[in-house]
Amino acid sequence: MITYFTFEPEYFNNNGDQGNLEVLLHYLEAAGKKVKRTQSLKEASFALIGDGSVAVMEHFSKQLGSMRKEIKKRFDAGLPTLIVGSAYEFFANDLGLAASASTRRSGFVTTADGYFGYRNSDSTLPDVFVKEAFIATKLFGPLLAKNPRLLEVQLKALGAELREDQLVASWIEAIRQKSD
């Protein structure tokens, strides 16, 4: 049984970040895997913490702070995890990263590693930071839907394979080209 944890999905979904979970669950179920939500980050096979507004981050700061030790463990072990936007900034020090403010950059980007997504950030953190199956990113929305390589990393770590058909691949390519 694959378990997944998503922290306060109704609040940590600024730009459709919970869509990452929908994409992942779709492919896991298509691979015949049984999945179930858990309320425990520690017991989760996969964890998602999406982007939240400044007010949401302030409101949930104690709960987020209580997760630091487990996030660090997940990072050290390279466990399937996706942390987005403000949550990435919140946990950056736990990942060994130091962020500072810079000029805000907003728009669709393709990183040097070929990852694609929408960035709206004034942080100097890397756009996408990957350690095995642990991913932290400043790119919002359904990142896994737009980046099959990242989706494949997550699926493989969860014991499944990415079986992407040609139609889906063409949709991803069309989205990338329209956003350039």
Coordinates of N, CA, C and O in Angstrom, one line a residue:
M1 N 0.8 -1.2 0.0 CA 0.0 0.0 0.0 C 0.9 1.2 0.0 O 1.8 1.4 0.8
I2 N 0.6 2.1 -0.9 CA 1.3 3.4 -1.0 C 0.5 4.5 -0.3 O -0.7 4.6 -0.5
T3 N 1.1 5.1 0.7 CA 0.4 6.2 1.4 C 0.9 7.5 1.0 O 2.1 7.7 0.6
Y4 N 0.1 8.5 1.0 CA 0.5 9.9 0.6 C 0.0 10.9 1.7 O -1.1 10.7 2.3
F5 N 0.8 11.9 1.9 CA 0.5 13.0 2.8 C 0.5 14.3 2.0 O 1.3 14.5 1.2
T6 N -0.6 15.1 2.2 CA -0.6 16.4 1.7 C -1.0 17.4 2.8 O -2.0 17.1 3.4
F7 N -0.2 18.4 3.0 CA -0.4 19.3 4.1 C -1.5 20.4 3.7 O -1.2 21.1 2.8
E8 N -2.6 20.4 4.5 CA -3.6 21.4 4.3 C -3.8 21.8 2.9 O -3.6 22.9 2.4
P9 N -4.3 20.8 2.1 CA -4.4 21.0 0.6 C -5.3 22.2 0.2 O -5.1 22.8 -0.9
E10 N -6.3 22.5 1.0 CA -7.1 23.6 0.6 C -6.4 25.0 0.8 O -6.8 26.0 0.2
Y11 N -5.4 25.0 1.5 CA -4.6 26.3 1.7 C -3.3 26.3 1.0 O -2.8 27.4 0.6
F12 N -2.7 25.2 0.8 CA -1.4 25.1 0.2 C -1.6 24.6 -1.2 O -1.1 23.5 -1.6
N13 N -2.2 25.4 -2.0 CA -2.6 25.1 -3.4 C -2.7 26.4 -4.2 O -3.6 26.5 -5.1
N14 N -1.8 27.4 -3.9 CA -2.0 28.7 -4.6 C -2.1 28.6 -6.1 O -2.9 29.4 -6.6
N15 N -1.4 27.8 -6.7 CA -1.4 27.8 -8.2 C -1.6 26.4 -8.7 O -1.1 26.0 -9.8
G16 N -2.5 25.7 -8.0 CA -2.8 24.3 -8.5 C -1.8 23.3 -8.1 O -1.7 22.3 -8.8
D17 N -1.0 23.5 -7.1 CA 0.1 22.6 -6.7 C -0.5 21.2 -6.4 O 0.2 20.2 -6.5
Q18 N -1.7 21.1 -5.9 CA -2.3 19.9 -5.5 C -2.6 19.0 -6.8 O -2.7 17.8 -6.7
G19 N -2.5 19.6 -8.0 CA -2.6 18.9 -9.2 C -1.5 17.9 -9.4 O -1.6 16.9 -10.0
N20 N -0.3 18.1 -8.7 CA 0.8 17.2 -8.7 C 0.3 15.8 -8.1 O 0.7 14.8 -8.6
L21 N -0.4 15.9 -7.0 CA -0.9 14.7 -6.4 C -1.9 14.0 -7.3 O -1.8 12.8 -7.4
E22 N -2.8 14.7 -8.0 CA -3.7 14.1 -8.9 C -3.0 13.3 -10.0 O -3.4 12.2 -10.4
V23 N -1.9 14.0 -10.6 CA -1.2 13.3 -11.6 C -0.5 12.0 -11.1 O -0.6 11.0 -11.7
L24 N 0.1 12.2 -10.0 CA 0.8 11.0 -9.4 C -0.1 9.9 -9.1 O 0.1 8.7 -9.4
L25 N -1.3 10.2 -8.5 CA -2.2 9.2 -8.1 C -2.8 8.5 -9.4 O -3.0 7.3 -9.4
H26 N -3.0 9.3 -10.4 CA -3.5 8.7 -11.7 C -2.6 7.6 -12.2 O -3.0 6.5 -12.5
Y27 N -1.3 7.9 -12.2 CA -0.3 7.0 -12.8 C -0.1 5.8 -11.8 O 0.1 4.6 -12.3
L28 N -0.1 6.0 -10.5 CA 0.0 4.9 -9.6 C -1.2 3.9 -9.7 O -1.0 2.7 -9.7
E29 N -2.4 4.5 -9.8 CA -3.6 3.7 -9.9 C -3.6 2.9 -11.2 O -4.0 1.8 -11.3
A30 N -3.1 3.6 -12.3 CA -3.0 2.9 -13.6 C -2.0 1.8 -13.6 O -2.2 0.8 -14.3
A31 N -1.0 1.9 -12.7 CA -0.1 0.8 -12.5 C -0.5 -0.3 -11.6 O 0.2 -1.2 -11.3
G32 N -1.8 -0.2 -11.1 CA -2.4 -1.2 -10.2 C -1.9 -1.0 -8.8 O -2.1 -2.0 -8.0
K33 N -1.4 0.1 -8.4 CA -1.0 0.3 -7.0 C -2.2 0.8 -6.2 O -3.0 1.6 -6.7
K34 N -2.3 0.3 -5.0 CA -3.3 0.8 -4.1 C -2.7 2.0 -3.3 O -1.6 1.9 -2.8
V35 N -3.5 3.0 -3.2 CA -3.0 4.2 -2.5 C -4.1 4.7 -1.5 O -5.3 4.4 -1.6
K36 N -3.5 5.3 -0.5 CA -4.4 5.8 0.6 C -3.7 7.0 1.3 O -2.5 7.0 1.4
R37 N -4.6 8.0 1.6 CA -4.1 9.2 2.2 C -3.8 8.9 3.7 O -4.5 8.1 4.4
T38 N -2.7 9.5 4.2 CA -2.4 9.4 5.6 C -2.3 10.8 6.2 O -1.9 11.7 5.5
Q39 N -2.6 10.9 7.5 CA -2.4 12.2 8.2 C -1.0 12.3 8.8 O -0.7 13.4 9.4
S40 N -0.2 11.3 8.6 CA 1.1 11.3 9.2 C 2.2 11.5 8.1 O 2.4 10.6 7.3
L41 N 3.0 12.6 8.2 CA 4.1 12.8 7.3 C 5.1 11.7 7.5 O 5.6 11.2 6.5
K42 N 5.3 11.2 8.7 CA 6.3 10.2 9.0 C 6.0 8.9 8.3 O 6.8 8.1 7.8
E43 N 4.7 8.5 8.2 CA 4.2 7.3 7.6 C 4.0 7.3 6.1 O 3.6 6.3 5.5
A44 N 4.2 8.5 5.5 CA 3.9 8.7 4.1 C 4.9 8.1 3.1 O 6.1 8.4 3.3
S45 N 4.5 7.4 2.1 CA 5.4 7.0 1.0 C 5.7 8.2 0.2 O 6.8 8.3 -0.3
F46 N 4.8 9.1 0.0 CA 4.9 10.4 -0.8 C 4.4 11.5 0.0 O 3.3 11.4 0.7
A47 N 5.0 12.7 0.0 CA 4.6 13.9 0.7 C 4.6 15.1 -0.2 O 5.5 15.3 -1.0
L48 N 3.5 15.9 -0.1 CA 3.4 17.1 -0.8 C 3.0 18.3 0.1 O 2.1 18.2 0.9
I49 N 3.8 19.3 0.0 CA 3.5 20.6 0.7 C 3.6 21.7 -0.4 O 4.6 22.0 -0.9
G50 N 2.4 22.2 -0.8 CA 2.3 23.2 -1.8 C 2.6 24.6 -1.3 O 3.0 24.8 -0.2
D51 N 2.4 25.5 -2.2 CA 2.7 26.9 -2.0 C 1.5 27.5 -1.2 O 0.4 27.2 -1.5
G52 N 1.8 28.4 -0.2 CA 0.8 29.1 0.5 C 1.0 30.6 0.5 O 2.2 31.0 0.4
S53 N 0.0 31.4 0.7 CA 0.1 32.8 0.7 C 0.9 33.2 2.0 O 1.1 32.4 2.9
V54 N 1.3 34.5 2.1 CA 2.0 34.9 3.3 C 1.1 34.7 4.5 O 1.6 34.2 5.6
A55 N -0.2 35.0 4.4 CA -1.1 34.8 5.6 C -1.2 33.4 6.0 O -1.2 33.0 7.1
V56 N -1.3 32.5 5.0 CA -1.4 31.0 5.3 C -0.1 30.5 5.9 O -0.1 29.8 6.9
M57 N 1.1 31.0 5.4 CA 2.3 30.6 6.0 C 2.4 31.0 7.5 O 2.9 30.3 8.3
E58 N 2.0 32.2 7.8 CA 2.0 32.7 9.1 C 1.0 31.9 10.0 O 1.4 31.5 11.1
H59 N -0.2 31.6 9.5 CA -1.2 30.9 10.2 C -0.7 29.5 10.6 O -1.0 29.0 11.7
F60 N 0.0 28.8 9.6 CA 0.4 27.4 9.8 C 1.9 27.3 10.2 O 2.4 26.2 10.2
S61 N 2.5 28.4 10.6 CA 3.9 28.3 10.9 C 4.3 27.3 12.0 O 5.4 26.6 11.9
K62 N 3.5 27.2 13.0 CA 3.8 26.2 14.1 C 3.8 24.8 13.6 O 4.6 24.0 13.8
Q63 N 2.7 24.5 12.8 CA 2.6 23.1 12.2 C 3.7 22.8 11.3 O 4.3 21.7 11.3
L64 N 4.0 23.8 10.4 CA 5.2 23.6 9.5 C 6.5 23.4 10.3 O 7.3 22.5 10.0
G65 N 6.7 24.2 11.3 CA 7.9 24.1 12.1 C 8.0 22.8 12.8 O 9.1 22.2 12.9
S66 N 6.9 22.2 13.2 CA 6.9 20.8 13.8 C 7.3 19.7 12.8 O 7.6 18.6 13.2
M67 N 7.3 20.0 11.5 CA 7.6 19.1 10.5 C 9.1 19.1 10.1 O 9.6 18.3 9.3
R68 N 9.8 20.1 10.6 CA 11.2 20.3 10.2 C 12.1 19.0 10.3 O 12.8 18.6 9.3
K69 N 12.0 18.3 11.4 CA 12.8 17.1 11.6 C 12.5 16.1 10.6 O 13.4 15.4 10.0
E70 N 11.2 15.9 10.4 CA 10.8 14.8 9.4 C 11.1 15.2 8.0 O 11.5 14.3 7.2
I71 N 11.0 16.5 7.6 CA 11.4 16.9 6.3 C 12.9 16.7 6.1 O 13.3 16.2 5.0
K72 N 13.7 17.0 7.1 CA 15.1 16.8 7.0 C 15.4 15.3 6.8 O 16.3 14.9 6.0
K73 N 14.7 14.4 7.5 CA 14.9 13.0 7.4 C 14.5 12.5 5.9 O 15.3 11.8 5.3
R74 N 13.4 13.0 5.4 CA 13.0 12.7 4.1 C 14.0 13.2 3.1 O 14.4 12.5 2.1
F75 N 14.5 14.4 3.3 CA 15.6 14.9 2.4 C 16.8 14.1 2.4 O 17.4 13.7 1.4
D76 N 17.3 13.8 3.6 CA 18.5 13.0 3.8 C 18.4 11.6 3.1 O 19.4 11.2 2.5
A77 N 17.2 11.0 3.2 CA 17.0 9.7 2.6 C 16.6 9.8 1.1 O 16.5 8.7 0.5
G78 N 16.3 11.0 0.6 CA 15.9 11.1 -0.8 C 14.5 10.5 -1.0 O 14.2 10.0 -2.1
L79 N 13.6 10.6 0.0 CA 12.3 10.0 -0.2 C 11.4 10.8 -1.1 O 11.5 12.1 -1.1
P80 N 10.4 10.2 -1.7 CA 9.5 10.9 -2.6 C 8.7 12.0 -1.9 O 7.9 11.8 -1.0
T81 N 9.1 13.2 -2.2 CA 8.6 14.4 -1.6 C 8.6 15.5 -2.6 O 9.5 15.6 -3.4
L82 N 7.6 16.4 -2.5 CA 7.5 17.6 -3.4 C 7.1 18.8 -2.5 O 6.0 18.8 -1.9
I83 N 8.0 19.7 -2.4 CA 7.8 21.0 -1.7 C 7.8 22.1 -2.6 O 8.8 22.3 -3.4
V84 N 6.8 23.0 -2.6 CA 6.7 24.0 -3.6 C 6.6 25.4 -3.0 O 6.0 25.7 -1.9
G85 N 7.2 26.4 -3.7 CA 7.1 27.8 -3.4 C 7.5 28.2 -2.0 O 8.6 28.1 -1.5
S86 N 6.5 28.8 -1.3 CA 6.7 29.3 0.0 C 7.1 28.2 1.0 O 7.9 28.5 1.9
A87 N 6.6 27.0 0.8 CA 7.0 25.9 1.6 C 8.5 25.6 1.4 O 9.2 25.2 2.3
Y88 N 8.9 25.6 0.2 CA 10.3 25.4 -0.2 C 11.2 26.5 0.5 O 12.2 26.1 1.2
E89 N 10.8 27.7 0.5 CA 11.5 28.7 1.2 C 11.6 28.5 2.7 O 12.6 28.7 3.3
F90 N 10.4 28.1 3.2 CA 10.3 27.8 4.7 C 11.3 26.7 5.1 O 12.0 26.8 6.2
F91 N 11.5 25.7 4.3 CA 12.3 24.5 4.7 C 13.7 24.6 4.1 O 14.5 23.6 4.3
A92 N 14.0 25.6 3.4 CA 15.3 25.7 2.7 C 16.5 25.5 3.6 O 17.4 24.7 3.2
N93 N 16.6 26.1 4.7 CA 17.7 25.9 5.6 C 17.8 24.4 6.1 O 18.9 23.9 6.2
D94 N 16.7 23.7 6.2 CA 16.7 22.3 6.6 C 17.3 21.4 5.5 O 17.7 20.3 5.7
L95 N 17.3 22.0 4.2 CA 17.8 21.3 3.1 C 19.3 21.7 2.8 O 19.8 21.3 1.8
G96 N 19.8 22.5 3.7 CA 21.2 23.0 3.5 C 21.3 24.1 2.5 O 22.4 24.4 2.0
L97 N 20.2 24.8 2.2 CA 20.2 25.9 1.3 C 20.0 27.2 2.0 O 19.3 27.3 3.0
A98 N 20.7 28.2 1.5 CA 20.5 29.6 2.0 C 19.9 30.4 1.0 O 20.4 30.5 -0.2
A99 N 18.8 31.1 1.3 CA 18.1 31.9 0.3 C 18.3 33.4 0.7 O 18.3 33.7 1.9
S100 N 18.3 34.2 -0.3 CA 18.3 35.7 -0.1 C 17.3 36.2 -1.1 O 17.0 35.6 -2.1
A101 N 16.9 37.5 -0.9 CA 16.0 38.1 -1.8 C 16.8 38.7 -3.0 O 17.9 39.2 -2.8
S102 N 16.2 38.7 -4.1 CA 16.7 39.3 -5.3 C 15.6 40.0 -6.1 O 14.5 40.1 -5.5
T103 N 15.8 40.3 -7.3 CA 14.7 40.9 -8.1 C 13.7 39.9 -8.4 O 14.1 38.8 -8.8
R104 N 12.4 40.2 -8.2 CA 11.4 39.2 -8.6 C 11.4 39.0 -10.0 O 11.4 39.9 -10.9
R105 N 11.3 37.7 -10.4 CA 11.2 37.2 -11.8 C 9.9 36.4 -11.9 O 9.7 35.5 -11.1
S106 N 9.1 36.8 -12.8 CA 7.8 36.1 -13.0 C 7.6 35.7 -14.5 O 7.8 36.5 -15.4
G107 N 7.2 34.5 -14.7 CA 6.9 34.0 -16.0 C 7.3 32.5 -16.2 O 7.8 31.9 -15.3
F108 N 7.0 32.0 -17.3 CA 7.3 30.6 -17.6 C 8.8 30.5 -17.9 O 9.4 31.4 -18.6
V109 N 9.4 29.4 -17.4 CA 10.9 29.2 -17.6 C 11.1 27.8 -17.9 O 10.4 26.9 -17.6
T110 N 12.2 27.6 -18.6 CA 12.8 26.2 -18.8 C 14.2 26.3 -18.1 O 15.0 27.2 -18.5
T111 N 14.4 25.5 -17.1 CA 15.7 25.6 -16.4 C 16.8 25.0 -17.2 O 16.6 24.3 -18.2
A112 N 18.0 25.2 -16.7 CA 19.2 24.6 -17.4 C 19.1 23.1 -17.5 O 19.6 22.4 -18.4
D113 N 18.4 22.5 -16.5 CA 18.2 21.0 -16.5 C 17.0 20.6 -17.4 O 16.7 19.4 -17.4
G114 N 16.3 21.5 -18.0 CA 15.2 21.2 -18.9 C 13.9 21.1 -18.2 O 12.9 20.7 -18.8
Y115 N 13.8 21.5 -16.9 CA 12.5 21.5 -16.2 C 11.7 22.7 -16.6 O 12.3 23.8 -16.8
F116 N 10.4 22.6 -16.7 CA 9.6 23.7 -17.2 C 8.5 24.0 -16.2 O 7.9 23.1 -15.6
G117 N 8.2 25.3 -16.1 CA 7.1 25.7 -15.2 C 7.0 27.2 -15.0 O 7.8 27.9 -15.7
Y118 N 6.1 27.6 -14.2 CA 5.9 29.0 -14.0 C 6.5 29.4 -12.7 O 6.3 28.8 -11.6
R119 N 7.4 30.4 -12.8 CA 8.1 30.9 -11.6 C 7.6 32.4 -11.3 O 7.5 33.2 -12.2
N120 N 7.4 32.7 -10.0 CA 7.1 34.0 -9.6 C 7.8 34.1 -8.2 O 7.2 33.8 -7.2
S121 N 9.0 34.5 -8.3 CA 9.8 34.5 -7.0 C 10.9 35.6 -7.0 O 11.4 36.0 -8.0
D122 N 11.2 36.0 -5.8 CA 12.3 36.9 -5.6 C 13.4 36.2 -4.8 O 14.3 36.9 -4.2
S123 N 13.4 34.9 -4.7 CA 14.3 34.1 -4.0 C 15.5 33.7 -4.8 O 15.3 33.4 -6.0
T124 N 16.7 33.6 -4.2 CA 17.8 33.1 -5.0 C 17.9 31.5 -4.9 O 18.9 31.0 -5.5
L125 N 17.0 30.9 -4.3 CA 17.0 29.4 -4.3 C 17.0 28.9 -5.7 O 16.4 29.5 -6.6
P126 N 17.5 27.7 -6.0 CA 17.4 27.1 -7.3 C 15.9 26.9 -7.7 O 15.1 26.6 -6.8
D127 N 15.6 27.0 -9.0 CA 14.3 26.8 -9.4 C 13.8 25.4 -9.1 O 12.6 25.2 -8.7
V128 N 14.6 24.4 -9.3 CA 14.3 23.0 -9.0 C 15.5 22.4 -8.3 O 16.6 22.5 -8.9
F129 N 15.3 21.9 -7.2 CA 16.4 21.2 -6.4 C 16.0 19.8 -6.1 O 14.9 19.5 -5.5
V130 N 16.8 18.9 -6.6 CA 16.4 17.5 -6.6 C 17.5 16.7 -5.9 O 18.7 16.8 -6.2
K131 N 17.1 15.9 -4.9 CA 18.0 14.9 -4.3 C 17.2 13.6 -4.4 O 16.3 13.3 -3.6
E132 N 17.6 12.7 -5.3 CA 17.0 11.4 -5.5 C 15.5 11.7 -5.8 O 15.2 12.3 -6.8
A133 N 14.6 11.3 -4.9 CA 13.1 11.5 -5.2 C 12.6 12.7 -4.3 O 11.4 12.9 -4.3
F134 N 13.5 13.4 -3.7 CA 13.0 14.6 -3.0 C 13.2 15.8 -3.9 O 14.3 16.1 -4.4
I135 N 12.1 16.5 -4.1 CA 12.1 17.7 -5.0 C 11.6 18.9 -4.3 O 10.5 18.8 -3.7
A136 N 12.3 20.0 -4.4 CA 11.9 21.3 -3.9 C 11.9 22.2 -5.1 O 12.9 22.2 -5.9
T137 N 10.9 23.1 -5.2 CA 10.9 23.9 -6.4 C 10.2 25.2 -6.2 O 9.3 25.4 -5.4
K138 N 10.6 26.2 -7.0 CA 9.9 27.5 -7.1 C 8.9 27.5 -8.3 O 8.3 28.5 -8.5
L139 N 8.8 26.4 -9.0 CA 7.9 26.4 -10.2 C 6.6 25.9 -9.7 O 6.4 24.8 -9.1
F140 N 5.5 26.7 -9.9 CA 4.2 26.4 -9.4 C 3.3 25.5 -10.3 O 3.6 25.3 -11.4
G141 N 2.2 25.1 -9.7 CA 1.2 24.3 -10.4 C 1.6 22.9 -10.5 O 2.4 22.3 -9.8
P142 N 1.0 22.2 -11.5 CA 1.2 20.7 -11.6 C 2.5 20.4 -12.3 O 2.6 20.1 -13.5
L143 N 3.6 20.7 -11.6 CA 5.0 20.5 -12.1 C 5.2 19.1 -12.7 O 5.8 18.9 -13.7
L144 N 4.6 18.1 -12.0 CA 4.8 16.7 -12.4 C 4.1 16.4 -13.8 O 4.6 15.6 -14.6
A145 N 3.0 17.1 -14.0 CA 2.3 16.9 -15.3 C 3.1 17.5 -16.5 O 3.1 17.0 -17.6
K146 N 3.9 18.5 -16.2 CA 4.6 19.2 -17.2 C 6.1 18.7 -17.4 O 6.8 19.2 -18.3
N147 N 6.5 17.9 -16.4 CA 7.9 17.4 -16.4 C 7.9 15.9 -16.2 O 8.1 15.4 -15.1
P148 N 7.7 15.1 -17.3 CA 7.7 13.7 -17.1 C 8.9 13.1 -16.5 O 8.8 12.1 -15.8
R149 N 10.1 13.7 -16.6 CA 11.3 13.2 -15.9 C 11.1 13.2 -14.4 O 11.6 12.3 -13.7
L150 N 10.6 14.3 -13.9 CA 10.3 14.4 -12.5 C 9.3 13.4 -12.0 O 9.4 12.8 -10.9
L151 N 8.2 13.3 -12.8 CA 7.2 12.3 -12.5 C 7.7 10.9 -12.5 O 7.4 10.1 -11.6
E152 N 8.6 10.6 -13.4 CA 9.2 9.3 -13.5 C 10.0 9.0 -12.3 O 10.0 7.9 -11.8
V153 N 10.7 10.0 -11.8 CA 11.5 9.8 -10.6 C 10.6 9.4 -9.4 O 10.9 8.5 -8.6
Q154 N 9.5 10.1 -9.3 CA 8.6 9.9 -8.1 C 8.0 8.5 -8.3 O 7.9 7.7 -7.3
L155 N 7.5 8.1 -9.5 CA 6.9 6.8 -9.7 C 7.9 5.7 -9.4 O 7.5 4.7 -8.8
K156 N 9.1 5.8 -10.0 CA 10.1 4.8 -9.8 C 10.3 4.5 -8.3 O 10.4 3.4 -7.8
A157 N 10.5 5.6 -7.5 CA 10.7 5.5 -6.1 C 9.6 4.9 -5.4 O 9.7 4.3 -4.3
L158 N 8.4 4.9 -6.0 CA 7.2 4.3 -5.4 C 6.9 3.0 -6.0 O 5.8 2.4 -5.7
G159 N 7.8 2.5 -6.8 CA 7.6 1.1 -7.3 C 6.7 1.0 -8.6 O 6.2 0.0 -8.8
A160 N 6.6 2.1 -9.3 CA 5.8 2.1 -10.5 C 6.6 2.7 -11.7 O 7.6 3.3 -11.5
E161 N 6.1 2.4 -12.9 CA 6.7 3.0 -14.1 C 5.8 4.0 -14.7 O 4.6 3.9 -14.7
L162 N 6.4 5.0 -15.4 CA 5.7 5.9 -16.2 C 5.3 5.3 -17.5 O 6.2 5.0 -18.3
R163 N 4.1 5.2 -17.8 CA 3.6 4.7 -19.1 C 2.8 5.8 -19.7 O 1.6 5.9 -19.6
E164 N 3.6 6.7 -20.4 CA 3.0 7.9 -21.0 C 2.7 7.6 -22.4 O 3.6 7.2 -23.2
D165 N 1.4 7.9 -22.8 CA 1.1 7.7 -24.3 C 1.5 8.9 -25.1 O 1.8 10.0 -24.6
Q166 N 1.5 8.7 -26.4 CA 2.0 9.8 -27.3 C 1.1 11.0 -27.2 O 1.6 12.1 -27.3
L167 N -0.2 10.8 -27.0 CA -1.1 12.0 -26.9 C -0.7 12.9 -25.7 O -0.6 14.1 -25.9
V168 N -0.5 12.3 -24.6 CA -0.1 13.1 -23.4 C 1.3 13.8 -23.7 O 1.4 14.9 -23.3
A169 N 2.2 13.1 -24.3 CA 3.5 13.7 -24.6 C 3.3 14.9 -25.5 O 4.0 15.9 -25.4
S170 N 2.4 14.8 -26.5 CA 2.2 15.9 -27.4 C 1.5 17.1 -26.7 O 1.8 18.2 -27.0
W171 N 0.6 16.8 -25.7 CA 0.0 17.9 -24.9 C 1.1 18.6 -24.2 O 1.1 19.9 -24.1
I172 N 2.0 17.9 -23.5 CA 3.0 18.5 -22.7 C 3.9 19.4 -23.6 O 4.2 20.5 -23.3
E173 N 4.3 18.9 -24.8 CA 5.1 19.7 -25.7 C 4.3 20.9 -26.2 O 4.9 22.0 -26.3
A174 N 3.0 20.8 -26.4 CA 2.3 22.0 -26.9 C 2.2 23.0 -25.8 O 2.3 24.2 -26.1
I175 N 2.0 22.6 -24.5 CA 2.0 23.6 -23.4 C 3.3 24.3 -23.3 O 3.4 25.5 -23.1
R176 N 4.4 23.5 -23.4 CA 5.7 24.2 -23.3 C 6.0 25.2 -24.4 O 6.5 26.3 -24.2
Q177 N 5.6 24.8 -25.7 CA 5.8 25.7 -26.8 C 4.9 27.0 -26.7 O 5.4 28.1 -27.1
K178 N 3.7 26.9 -26.3 CA 2.8 28.0 -26.2 C 3.3 29.0 -25.1 O 2.9 30.1 -25.1
S179 N 4.0 28.5 -24.1 CA 4.5 29.3 -23.0 C 5.8 30.0 -23.3 O 6.3 30.8 -22.5
D180 N 6.5 29.6 -24.3 CA 7.8 30.2 -24.6 C 7.7 31.7 -25.1 O 6.7 32.1 -25.6

